[in-house]
Coordinates of C-alpha atoms and ligand atoms in Angstrom, one line a residue:
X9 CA -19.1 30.0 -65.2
X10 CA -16.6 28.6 -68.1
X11 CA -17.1 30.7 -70.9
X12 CA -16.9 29.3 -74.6
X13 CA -13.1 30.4 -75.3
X14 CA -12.0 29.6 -72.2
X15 CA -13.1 25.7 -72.3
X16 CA -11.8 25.3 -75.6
X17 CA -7.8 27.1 -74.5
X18 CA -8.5 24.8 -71.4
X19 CA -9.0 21.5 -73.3
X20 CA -5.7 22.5 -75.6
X21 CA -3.8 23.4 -72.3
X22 CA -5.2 20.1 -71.0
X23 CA -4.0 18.0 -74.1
X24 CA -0.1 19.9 -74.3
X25 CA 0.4 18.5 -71.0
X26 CA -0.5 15.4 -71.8
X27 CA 1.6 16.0 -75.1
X28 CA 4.6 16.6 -72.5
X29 CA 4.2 13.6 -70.8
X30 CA 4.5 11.5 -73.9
X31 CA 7.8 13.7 -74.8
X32 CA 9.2 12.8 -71.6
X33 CA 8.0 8.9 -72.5
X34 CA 9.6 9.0 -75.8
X35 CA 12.9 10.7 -74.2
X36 CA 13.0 7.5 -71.7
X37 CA 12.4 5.3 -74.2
X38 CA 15.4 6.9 -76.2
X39 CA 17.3 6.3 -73.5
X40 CA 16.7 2.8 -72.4
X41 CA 17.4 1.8 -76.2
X42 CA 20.9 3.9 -77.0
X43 CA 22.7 4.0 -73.9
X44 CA 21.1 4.1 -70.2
X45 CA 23.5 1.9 -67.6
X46 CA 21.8 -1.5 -67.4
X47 CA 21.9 -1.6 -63.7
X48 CA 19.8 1.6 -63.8
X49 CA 16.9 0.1 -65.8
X50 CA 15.0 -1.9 -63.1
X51 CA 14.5 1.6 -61.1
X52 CA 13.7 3.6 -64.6
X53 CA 11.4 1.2 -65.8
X54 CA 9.2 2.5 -62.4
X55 CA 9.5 5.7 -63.8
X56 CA 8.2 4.9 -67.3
X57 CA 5.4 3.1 -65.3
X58 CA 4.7 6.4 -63.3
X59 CA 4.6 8.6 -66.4
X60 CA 2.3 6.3 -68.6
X61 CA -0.1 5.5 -65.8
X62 CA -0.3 9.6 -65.7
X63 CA -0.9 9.8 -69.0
X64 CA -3.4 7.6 -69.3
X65 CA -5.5 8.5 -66.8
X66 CA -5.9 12.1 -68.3
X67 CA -6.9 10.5 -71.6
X68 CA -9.8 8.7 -69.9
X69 CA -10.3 11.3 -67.0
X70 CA -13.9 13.1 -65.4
X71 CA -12.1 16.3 -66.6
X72 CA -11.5 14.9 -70.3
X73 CA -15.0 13.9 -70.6
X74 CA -16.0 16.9 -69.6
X75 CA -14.2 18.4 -72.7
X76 CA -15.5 16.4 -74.8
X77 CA -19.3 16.2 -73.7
X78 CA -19.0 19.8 -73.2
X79 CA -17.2 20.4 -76.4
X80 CA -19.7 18.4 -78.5
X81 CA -22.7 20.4 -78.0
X82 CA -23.8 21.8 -81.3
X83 CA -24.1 25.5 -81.0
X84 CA -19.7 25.2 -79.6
X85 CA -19.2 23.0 -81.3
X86 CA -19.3 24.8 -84.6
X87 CA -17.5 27.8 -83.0
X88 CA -14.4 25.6 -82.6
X89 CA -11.3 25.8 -84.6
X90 CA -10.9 23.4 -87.7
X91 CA -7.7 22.4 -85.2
X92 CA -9.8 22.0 -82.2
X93 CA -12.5 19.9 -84.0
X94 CA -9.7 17.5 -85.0
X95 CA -8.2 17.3 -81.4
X96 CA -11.5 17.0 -80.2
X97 CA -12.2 14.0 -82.8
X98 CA -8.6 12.2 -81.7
X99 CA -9.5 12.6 -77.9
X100 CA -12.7 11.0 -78.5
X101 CA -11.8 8.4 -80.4
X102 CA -9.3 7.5 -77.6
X103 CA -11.2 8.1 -74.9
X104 CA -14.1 5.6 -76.5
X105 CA -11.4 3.2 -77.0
X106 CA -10.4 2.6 -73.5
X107 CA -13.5 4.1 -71.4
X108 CA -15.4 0.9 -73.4
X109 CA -12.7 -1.9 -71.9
X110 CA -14.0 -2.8 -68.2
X111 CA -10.8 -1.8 -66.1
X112 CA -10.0 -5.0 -64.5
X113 CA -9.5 -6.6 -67.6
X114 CA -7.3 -3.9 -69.3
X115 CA -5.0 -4.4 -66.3
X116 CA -5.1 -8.3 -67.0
X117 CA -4.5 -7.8 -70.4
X118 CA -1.1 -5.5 -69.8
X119 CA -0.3 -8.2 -67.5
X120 CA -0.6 -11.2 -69.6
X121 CA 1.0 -8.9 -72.7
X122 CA 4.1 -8.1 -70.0
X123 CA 4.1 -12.1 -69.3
X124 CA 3.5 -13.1 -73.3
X125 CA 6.5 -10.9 -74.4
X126 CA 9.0 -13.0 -71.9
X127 CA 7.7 -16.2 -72.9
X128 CA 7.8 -14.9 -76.7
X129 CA 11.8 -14.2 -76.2
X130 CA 12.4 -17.7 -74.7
X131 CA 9.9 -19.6 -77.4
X132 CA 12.2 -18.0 -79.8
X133 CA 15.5 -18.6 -78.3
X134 CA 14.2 -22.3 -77.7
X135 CA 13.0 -22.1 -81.3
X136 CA 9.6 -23.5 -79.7
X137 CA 6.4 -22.1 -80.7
X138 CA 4.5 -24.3 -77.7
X139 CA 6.2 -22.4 -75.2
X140 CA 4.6 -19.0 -77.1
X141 CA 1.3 -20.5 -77.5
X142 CA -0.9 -20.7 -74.9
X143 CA 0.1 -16.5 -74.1
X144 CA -0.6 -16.0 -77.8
X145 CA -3.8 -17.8 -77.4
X146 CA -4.6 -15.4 -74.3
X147 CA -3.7 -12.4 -76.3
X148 CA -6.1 -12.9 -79.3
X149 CA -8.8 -13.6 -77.0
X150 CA -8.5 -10.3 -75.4
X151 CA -8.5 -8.7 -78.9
X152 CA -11.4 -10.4 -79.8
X153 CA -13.4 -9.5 -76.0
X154 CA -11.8 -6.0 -76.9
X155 CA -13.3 -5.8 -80.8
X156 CA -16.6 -6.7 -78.9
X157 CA -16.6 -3.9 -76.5
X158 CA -15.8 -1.7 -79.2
X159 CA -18.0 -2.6 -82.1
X160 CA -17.4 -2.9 -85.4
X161 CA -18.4 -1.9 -89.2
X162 CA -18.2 -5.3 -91.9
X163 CA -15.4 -6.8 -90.4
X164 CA -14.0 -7.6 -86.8
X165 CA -10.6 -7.0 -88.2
X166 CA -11.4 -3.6 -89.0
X167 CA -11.5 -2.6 -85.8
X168 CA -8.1 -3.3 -85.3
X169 CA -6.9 -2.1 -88.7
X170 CA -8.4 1.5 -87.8
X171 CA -5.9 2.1 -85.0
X172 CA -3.2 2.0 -87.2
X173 CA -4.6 3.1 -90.0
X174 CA -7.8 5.0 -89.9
X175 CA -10.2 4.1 -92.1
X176 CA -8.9 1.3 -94.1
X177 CA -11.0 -1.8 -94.0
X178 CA -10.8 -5.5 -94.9
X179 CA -12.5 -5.1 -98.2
X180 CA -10.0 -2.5 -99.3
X181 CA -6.6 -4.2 -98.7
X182 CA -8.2 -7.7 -99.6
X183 CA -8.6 -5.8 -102.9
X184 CA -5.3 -3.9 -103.5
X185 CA -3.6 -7.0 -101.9
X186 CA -4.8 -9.7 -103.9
X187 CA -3.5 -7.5 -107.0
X188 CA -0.1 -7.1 -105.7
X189 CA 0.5 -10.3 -105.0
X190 CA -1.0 -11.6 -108.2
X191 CA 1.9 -9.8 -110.1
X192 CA 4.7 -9.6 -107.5
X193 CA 4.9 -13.5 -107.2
X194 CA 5.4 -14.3 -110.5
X195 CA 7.9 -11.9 -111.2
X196 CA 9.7 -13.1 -108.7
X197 CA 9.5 -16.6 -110.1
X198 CA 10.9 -15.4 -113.3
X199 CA 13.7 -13.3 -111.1
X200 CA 14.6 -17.0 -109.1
X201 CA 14.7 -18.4 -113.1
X202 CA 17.3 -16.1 -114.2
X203 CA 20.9 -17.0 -114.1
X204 CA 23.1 -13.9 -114.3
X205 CA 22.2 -13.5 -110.4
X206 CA 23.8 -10.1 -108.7
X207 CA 27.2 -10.9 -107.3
X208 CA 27.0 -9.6 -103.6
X209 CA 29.9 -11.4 -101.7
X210 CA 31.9 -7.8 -101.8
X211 CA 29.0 -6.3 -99.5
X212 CA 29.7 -8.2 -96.6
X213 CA 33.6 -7.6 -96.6
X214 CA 35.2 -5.7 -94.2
X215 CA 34.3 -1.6 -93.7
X216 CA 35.8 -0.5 -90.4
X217 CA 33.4 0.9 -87.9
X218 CA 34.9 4.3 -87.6
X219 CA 34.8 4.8 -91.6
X220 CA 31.1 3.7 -91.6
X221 CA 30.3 6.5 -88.8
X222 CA 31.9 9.1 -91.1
X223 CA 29.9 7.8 -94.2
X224 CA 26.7 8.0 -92.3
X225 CA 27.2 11.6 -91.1
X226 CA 28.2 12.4 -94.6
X227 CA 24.8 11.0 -96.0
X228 CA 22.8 13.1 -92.8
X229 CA 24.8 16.0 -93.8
X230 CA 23.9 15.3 -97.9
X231 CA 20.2 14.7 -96.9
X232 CA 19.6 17.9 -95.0
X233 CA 19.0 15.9 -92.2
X234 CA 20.0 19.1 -89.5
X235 CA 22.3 17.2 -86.5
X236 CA 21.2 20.9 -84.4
X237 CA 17.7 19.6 -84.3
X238 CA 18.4 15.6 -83.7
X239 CA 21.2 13.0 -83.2
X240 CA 22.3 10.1 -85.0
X241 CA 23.2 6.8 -82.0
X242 CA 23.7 3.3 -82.1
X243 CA 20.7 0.9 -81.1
X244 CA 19.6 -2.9 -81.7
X245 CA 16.5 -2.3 -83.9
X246 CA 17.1 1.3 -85.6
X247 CA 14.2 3.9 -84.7
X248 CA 13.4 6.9 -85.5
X249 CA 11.6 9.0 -82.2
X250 CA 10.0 12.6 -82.0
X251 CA 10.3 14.6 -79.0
X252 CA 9.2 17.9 -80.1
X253 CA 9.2 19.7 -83.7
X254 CA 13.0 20.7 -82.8
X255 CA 13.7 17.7 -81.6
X256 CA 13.8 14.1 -83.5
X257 CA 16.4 11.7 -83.1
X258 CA 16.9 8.7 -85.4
X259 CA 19.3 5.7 -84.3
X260 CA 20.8 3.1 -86.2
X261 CA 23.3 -0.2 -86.3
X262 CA 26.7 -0.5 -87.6
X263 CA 27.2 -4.1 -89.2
X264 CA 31.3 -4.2 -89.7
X265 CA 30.8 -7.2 -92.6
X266 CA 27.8 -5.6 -93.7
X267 CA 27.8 -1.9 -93.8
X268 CA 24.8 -1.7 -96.4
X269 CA 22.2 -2.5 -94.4
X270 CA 23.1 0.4 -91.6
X271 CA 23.6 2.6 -94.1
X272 CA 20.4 2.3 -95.2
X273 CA 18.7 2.2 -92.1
X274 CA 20.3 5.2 -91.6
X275 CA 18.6 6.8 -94.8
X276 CA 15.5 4.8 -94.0
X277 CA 15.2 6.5 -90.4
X278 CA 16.3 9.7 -92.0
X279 CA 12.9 9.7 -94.1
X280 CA 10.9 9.1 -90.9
X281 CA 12.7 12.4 -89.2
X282 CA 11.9 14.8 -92.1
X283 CA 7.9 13.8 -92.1
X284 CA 8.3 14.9 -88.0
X285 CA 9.9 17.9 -88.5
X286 CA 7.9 19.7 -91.3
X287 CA 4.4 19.0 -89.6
X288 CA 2.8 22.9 -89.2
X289 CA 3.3 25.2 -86.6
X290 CA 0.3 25.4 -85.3
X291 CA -0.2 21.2 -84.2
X292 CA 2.7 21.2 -82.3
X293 CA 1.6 20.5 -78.9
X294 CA -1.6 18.6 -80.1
X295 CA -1.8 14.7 -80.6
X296 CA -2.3 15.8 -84.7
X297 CA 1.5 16.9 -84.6
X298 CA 2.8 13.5 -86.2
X299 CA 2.0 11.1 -88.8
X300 CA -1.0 10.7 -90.6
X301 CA -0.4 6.9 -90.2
X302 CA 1.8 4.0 -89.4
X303 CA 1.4 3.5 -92.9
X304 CA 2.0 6.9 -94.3
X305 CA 5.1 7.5 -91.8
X306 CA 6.8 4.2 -93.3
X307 CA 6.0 5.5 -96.8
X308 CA 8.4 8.3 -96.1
X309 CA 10.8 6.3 -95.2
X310 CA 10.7 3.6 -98.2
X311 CA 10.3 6.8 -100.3
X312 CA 14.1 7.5 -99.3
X313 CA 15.4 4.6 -98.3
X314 CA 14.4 1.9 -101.7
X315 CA 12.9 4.7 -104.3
X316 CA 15.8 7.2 -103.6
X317 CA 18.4 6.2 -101.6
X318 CA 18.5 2.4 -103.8
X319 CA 18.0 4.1 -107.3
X320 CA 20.8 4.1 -109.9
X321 CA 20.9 7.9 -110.2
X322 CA 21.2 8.1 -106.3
X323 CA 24.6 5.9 -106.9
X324 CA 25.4 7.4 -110.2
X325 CA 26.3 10.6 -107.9
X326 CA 27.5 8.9 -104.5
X327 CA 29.0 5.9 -105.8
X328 CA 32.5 7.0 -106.2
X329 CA 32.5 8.6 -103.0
X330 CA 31.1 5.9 -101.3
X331 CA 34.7 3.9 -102.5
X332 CA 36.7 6.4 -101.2
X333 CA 35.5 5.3 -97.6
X334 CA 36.7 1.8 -97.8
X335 CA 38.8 1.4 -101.4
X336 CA 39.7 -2.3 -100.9
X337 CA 36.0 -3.3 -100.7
X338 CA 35.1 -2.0 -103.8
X339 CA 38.2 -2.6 -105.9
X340 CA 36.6 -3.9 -109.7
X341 CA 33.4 -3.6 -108.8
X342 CA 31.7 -1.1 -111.2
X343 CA 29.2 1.5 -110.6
X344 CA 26.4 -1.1 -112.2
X345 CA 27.0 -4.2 -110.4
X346 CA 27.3 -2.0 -106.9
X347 CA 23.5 -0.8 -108.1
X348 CA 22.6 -4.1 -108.7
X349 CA 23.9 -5.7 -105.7
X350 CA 21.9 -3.8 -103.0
X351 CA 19.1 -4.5 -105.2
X352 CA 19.2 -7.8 -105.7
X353 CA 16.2 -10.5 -105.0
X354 CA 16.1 -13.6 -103.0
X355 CA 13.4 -15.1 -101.3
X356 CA 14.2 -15.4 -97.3
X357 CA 13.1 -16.5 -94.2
X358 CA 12.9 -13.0 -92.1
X359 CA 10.5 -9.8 -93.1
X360 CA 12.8 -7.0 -91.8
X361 CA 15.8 -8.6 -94.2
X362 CA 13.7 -9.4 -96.9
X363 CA 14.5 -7.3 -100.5
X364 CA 12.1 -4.7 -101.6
X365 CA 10.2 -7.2 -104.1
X366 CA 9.6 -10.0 -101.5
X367 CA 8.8 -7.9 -98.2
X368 CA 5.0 -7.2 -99.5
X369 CA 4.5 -11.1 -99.4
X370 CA 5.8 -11.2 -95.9
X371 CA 3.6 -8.6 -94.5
X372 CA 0.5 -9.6 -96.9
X373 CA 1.0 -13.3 -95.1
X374 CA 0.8 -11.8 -91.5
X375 CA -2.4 -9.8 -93.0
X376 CA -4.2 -13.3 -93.8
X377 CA -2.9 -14.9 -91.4
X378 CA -4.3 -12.2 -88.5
X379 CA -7.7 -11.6 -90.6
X380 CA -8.2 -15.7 -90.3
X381 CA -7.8 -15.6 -87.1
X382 CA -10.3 -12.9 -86.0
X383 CA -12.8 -14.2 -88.1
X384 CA -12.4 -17.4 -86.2
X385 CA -11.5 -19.2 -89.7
X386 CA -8.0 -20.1 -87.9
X387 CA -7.0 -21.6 -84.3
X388 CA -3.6 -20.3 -82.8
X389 CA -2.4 -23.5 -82.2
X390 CA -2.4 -24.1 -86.2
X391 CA 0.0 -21.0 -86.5
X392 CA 3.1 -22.9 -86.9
X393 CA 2.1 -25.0 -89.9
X394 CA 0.0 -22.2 -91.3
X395 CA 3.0 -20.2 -91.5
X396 CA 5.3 -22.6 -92.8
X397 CA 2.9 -23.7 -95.7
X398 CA 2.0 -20.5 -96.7
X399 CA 5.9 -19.5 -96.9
X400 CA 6.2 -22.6 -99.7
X401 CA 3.3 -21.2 -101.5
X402 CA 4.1 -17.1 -101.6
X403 CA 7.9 -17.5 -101.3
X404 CA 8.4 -20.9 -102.4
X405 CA 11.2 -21.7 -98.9
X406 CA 10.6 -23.4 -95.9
X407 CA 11.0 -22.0 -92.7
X408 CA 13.8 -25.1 -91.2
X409 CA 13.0 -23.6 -87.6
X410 CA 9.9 -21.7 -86.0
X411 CA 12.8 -19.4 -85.2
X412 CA 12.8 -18.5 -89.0
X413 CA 9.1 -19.2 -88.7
X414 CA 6.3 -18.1 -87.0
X415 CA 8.6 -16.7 -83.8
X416 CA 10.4 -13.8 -85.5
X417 CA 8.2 -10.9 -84.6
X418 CA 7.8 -9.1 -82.3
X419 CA 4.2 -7.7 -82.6
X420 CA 2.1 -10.6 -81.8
X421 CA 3.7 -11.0 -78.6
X422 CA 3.1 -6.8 -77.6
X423 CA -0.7 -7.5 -78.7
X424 CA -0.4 -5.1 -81.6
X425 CA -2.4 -7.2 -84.2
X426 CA -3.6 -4.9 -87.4
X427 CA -0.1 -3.5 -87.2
X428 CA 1.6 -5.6 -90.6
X429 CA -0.4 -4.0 -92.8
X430 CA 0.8 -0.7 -91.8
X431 CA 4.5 -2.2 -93.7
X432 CA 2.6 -2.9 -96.9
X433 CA 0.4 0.2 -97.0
X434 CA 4.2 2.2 -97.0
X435 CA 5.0 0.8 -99.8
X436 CA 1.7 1.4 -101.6
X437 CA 1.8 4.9 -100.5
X438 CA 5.1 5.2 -101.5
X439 CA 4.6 4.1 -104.9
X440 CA 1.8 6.4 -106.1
X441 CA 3.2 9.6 -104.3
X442 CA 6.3 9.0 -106.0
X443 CA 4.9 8.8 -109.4
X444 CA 2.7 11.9 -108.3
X445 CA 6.1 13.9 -107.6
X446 CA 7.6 12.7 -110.8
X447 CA 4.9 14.8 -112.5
X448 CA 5.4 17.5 -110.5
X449 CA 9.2 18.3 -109.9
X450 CA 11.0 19.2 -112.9
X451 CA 13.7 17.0 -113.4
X452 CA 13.5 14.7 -110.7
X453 CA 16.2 12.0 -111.6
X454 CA 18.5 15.0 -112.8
X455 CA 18.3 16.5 -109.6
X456 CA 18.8 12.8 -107.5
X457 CA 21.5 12.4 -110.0
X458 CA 22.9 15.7 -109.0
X459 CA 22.0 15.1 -105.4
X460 CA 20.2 18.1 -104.8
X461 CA 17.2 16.7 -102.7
X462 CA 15.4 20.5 -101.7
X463 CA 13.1 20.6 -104.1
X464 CA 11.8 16.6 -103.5
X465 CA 12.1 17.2 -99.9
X466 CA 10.2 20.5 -100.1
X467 CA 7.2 18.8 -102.0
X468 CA 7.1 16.1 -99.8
X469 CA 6.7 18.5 -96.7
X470 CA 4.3 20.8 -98.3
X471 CA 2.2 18.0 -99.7
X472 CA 2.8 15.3 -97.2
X473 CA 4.2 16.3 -93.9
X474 CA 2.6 20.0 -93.0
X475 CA -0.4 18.0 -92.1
X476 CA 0.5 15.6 -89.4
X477 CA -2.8 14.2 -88.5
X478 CA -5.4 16.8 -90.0
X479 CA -6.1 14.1 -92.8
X480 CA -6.3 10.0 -92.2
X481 CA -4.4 8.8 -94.6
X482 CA -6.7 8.0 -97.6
X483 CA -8.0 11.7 -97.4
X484 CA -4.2 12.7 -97.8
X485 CA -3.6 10.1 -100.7
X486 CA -6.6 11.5 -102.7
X487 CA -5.7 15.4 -102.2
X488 CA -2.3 14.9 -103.5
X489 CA -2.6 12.4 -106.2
X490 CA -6.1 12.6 -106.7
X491 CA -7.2 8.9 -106.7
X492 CA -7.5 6.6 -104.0
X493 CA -5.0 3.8 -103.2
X494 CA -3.9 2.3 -106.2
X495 CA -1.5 -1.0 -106.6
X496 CA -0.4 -0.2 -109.8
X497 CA 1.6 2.5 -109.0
X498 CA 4.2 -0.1 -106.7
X499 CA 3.3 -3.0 -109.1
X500 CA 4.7 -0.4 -112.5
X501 CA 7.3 0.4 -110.4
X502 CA 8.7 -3.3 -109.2
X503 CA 8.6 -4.4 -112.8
X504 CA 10.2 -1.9 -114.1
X505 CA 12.8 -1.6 -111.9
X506 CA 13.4 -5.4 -111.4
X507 CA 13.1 -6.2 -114.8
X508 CA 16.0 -3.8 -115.7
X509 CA 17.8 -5.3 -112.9
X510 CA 17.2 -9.1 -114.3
X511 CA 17.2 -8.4 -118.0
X512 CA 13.5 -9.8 -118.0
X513 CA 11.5 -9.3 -121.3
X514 CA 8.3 -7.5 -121.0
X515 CA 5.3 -9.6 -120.8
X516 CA 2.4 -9.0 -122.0
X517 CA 0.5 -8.2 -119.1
Ligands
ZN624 ZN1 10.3 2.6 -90.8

């Protein structure tokens, strides 16, 4: 006979190996994408396939619903740890999403992802959305079987939003959405009117590679970001990755004409390290010891990258040792226009190079795009003109290329539709905490303009990051700013900062 304590250590014991399996997944995963010999991929990628087979089999195992049917009744139920509730809640919910998908047709659908993400690599070397379509046309379908199996509440979308971001629906981010964009586009037409533009030519001259590296481990060292429990390498796309509470590494890529944007990745990836490695004590080893969100991990990041790390007083304080890195680069260029260089606007082609004003349109156009089409308002093969025309009418350019088009992400081709909004939501998030922590750290731009971060950082981890994944995410928002998701906070924020930026009058909105 299992007694009641011993099931419920059992089911944690069962989850923390499954916990080391994914730490073991995220270590290859590091390693495949900083510095693993190519010729040894072909033989690791068995590996990976080994470990994640594992994995998943646990999550969907006789043993694991034997937790959780077991673990359910009533009368143990309530004897469980608030912890153990919550673990209990996150198996389940995984263990319903999977158990629900008949098995033949998961394996199908890995294989025709595996086969859609090679043909989405040559459609977009080709510049040829026809060569994507027919596997993008596959894909949906599966999400839309999937979203069947599953069930859904108002929207089929919704189903796929919750996986990223538990609990938001359609109806909510149609809302906050619509608002945003009803201010942030004609701002930015009144930004495109203005003709003292930012000069930014002096950002893509020279910084030698070996300078930049110092500068970056200067910044770590500034941030508190501690090198004894992470690393800093080089990648293609720069990550952030947890493998245990001691252990989060963050990657990034050194540009030689453009050191800006690796710096702030840098920062950016920085952000994502310190929400991993203030979660509590007691989650670690649980699926709850990470992120509330996709959303609320990026907001962490924007928070340090854009709000901090892009801020005048951030500069006011680094600036002039930033010159001393590089002097030639920087040579007449005052404090002011340096500041107003890395912020400046302009509407482009591609999301993940798009400014801090334009990149909600880009993500809020994926949103539309992916709620038309799983409300079957939208056909696939109408994509490629959708995307184009929509461009004109949010960012006023036309993509000349599906290359610059429809083509330039990755998720679609990975199946991860529901995912964009997660971008967005950051920002949001970001926004109202910020103003929230304004209120309640003395001080605040004194101490950015001093650059002593502990007290911001030490708010954010109490508030934010001790939690992990005790609270979804609108549950977090609401305990530490006490309102729900609000727009205005990002939309106050934009306009303030841009029009200082532009010299725009005040409106009278
Ligand atoms: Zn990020």
């Amino acid at each position: 006979m299992t007694t009641m304590r011993s099931l419920e250590t059992d089911f944690l014991q069962y989850v923390r190996e499954m916990m080391h399996y994914q730490e073991v997944l995220h270590l290859l995963f590091w390693d495949v994408r900083t510095g693993a010999p190519k010729k040894g991929l072909e033989l690791r990628s068995e590996v990976i396939g080994t470990m994640s087979a594992k994995k998943f089999a646990m999550s969907i195992s006789m043993e694991m619903n034997r937790y959780i049917h077991e673990l359910s009744q009533t009368d143990r139920y309530e004897k469980l740890s608030p912890i153990t509730k919550k673990v209990l809640a996150h198996a389940k919910k995984e263990y319903d999403l999977l158990i629900r998908l008949p098995a033949e047709e998961y394996t199908a659908y890995e294989v025709a992802k595996a086969n859609a993400s090679r043909a989405w690599e040559e459609a977009k070397q080709k510049s040829d959305y026809a060569i994507f379509l027919p596997h993008l046309e596959k894909l949906v379908a599966y999400s839309k079987r999937f979203i069947s199996y599953w069930g859904y509440q108002g929207n089929p979308y919704n189903a796929l939003l919750d996986q990223y971001e538990p609990g938001m629906t359609v109806d909510h981010l149609d809302e906050v959405f619509s608002k945003l964009k009803a201010k942030i586009i004609p701002l930015l037409h009144r930004i495109q009117e203005v003709e003292d533009k930012p000069a930014t030519s002096f950002l893509y001259k020279e910084f030698p590679l070996a300078k930049q590296k110092e500068l970056h481990h200067f910044f770590l060292q500034e941030l508190g970001y501690d090198l004894g429990k992470g690393r800093l390498d080089e990648t293609i796309h720069p990550f952030a990755i947890p493998l245990n509470r001691n252990d989060v590494r963050i990657t990034t890529k050194y540009n030689e004409n453009h050191f800006s944007a690796g710096l702030f990745a840098t920062i950016h990836e920085c952000g994502h390290a310190f929400y991993e490695l203030n979660i509590a004590d007691d989650l670690l080893g649980t699926p709850l010891c990470e992120g509330a969100s996709a959303g609320m991990h990026e907001s962490q990041s924007l928070l340090w990258e854009k709000m901090i790390g892009r801020s005048k007083e951030f500069w006011q304080h680094y600036y002039p040792i930033l010159t001393s890195y590089n002097e030639d680069q920087f040579k007449g260029i005052e404090r002011d226009q340096f500041y107003r260089a890395i912020n400046s606007v302009s509407a482009s082609f591609i999301r993940i190079e798009a400014d801090e004003l334009t990149y909600p349109l880009h993500v809020i156009m994926r949103y539309e795009i992916e709620k038309a089409l799983f409300n079957n308002e939208l056909e696939v093969r109408e994509l490629s003109d959708v995307w184009n025309q929509m461009m004109q009418e949010y960012l006023g350019i036309t993509p000349p290329d599906d290359k610059s088009g429809v083509l330039q992400d990755m998720h679609w081709s990975a199946g991860m539709f529901g995912y964009f909004p997660s971008y967005a939501l950051g920002y949001l998030y970001a926004a109202q905490l910020r103003n929230t922590m304004r209120n309640e750290v003395k001080d605040i731009d004194n101490l950015t303009e001093k650059a002593e971060f502990t007290s911001i950082k030490q708010w954010l981890a109490e508030n934010i990051h001790v939690y992990g994944k005790m609270k979804d995410p609108n549950q977090l928002l609401l305990d530490v700013t006490g309102e729900p998701l609000n727009p205005d906070y990002l939309i106050s924020y934009l306009e303030n900062k841009y029009s200082e930026i532009y010299g725009l009058k005040a409106t009278s909105s």
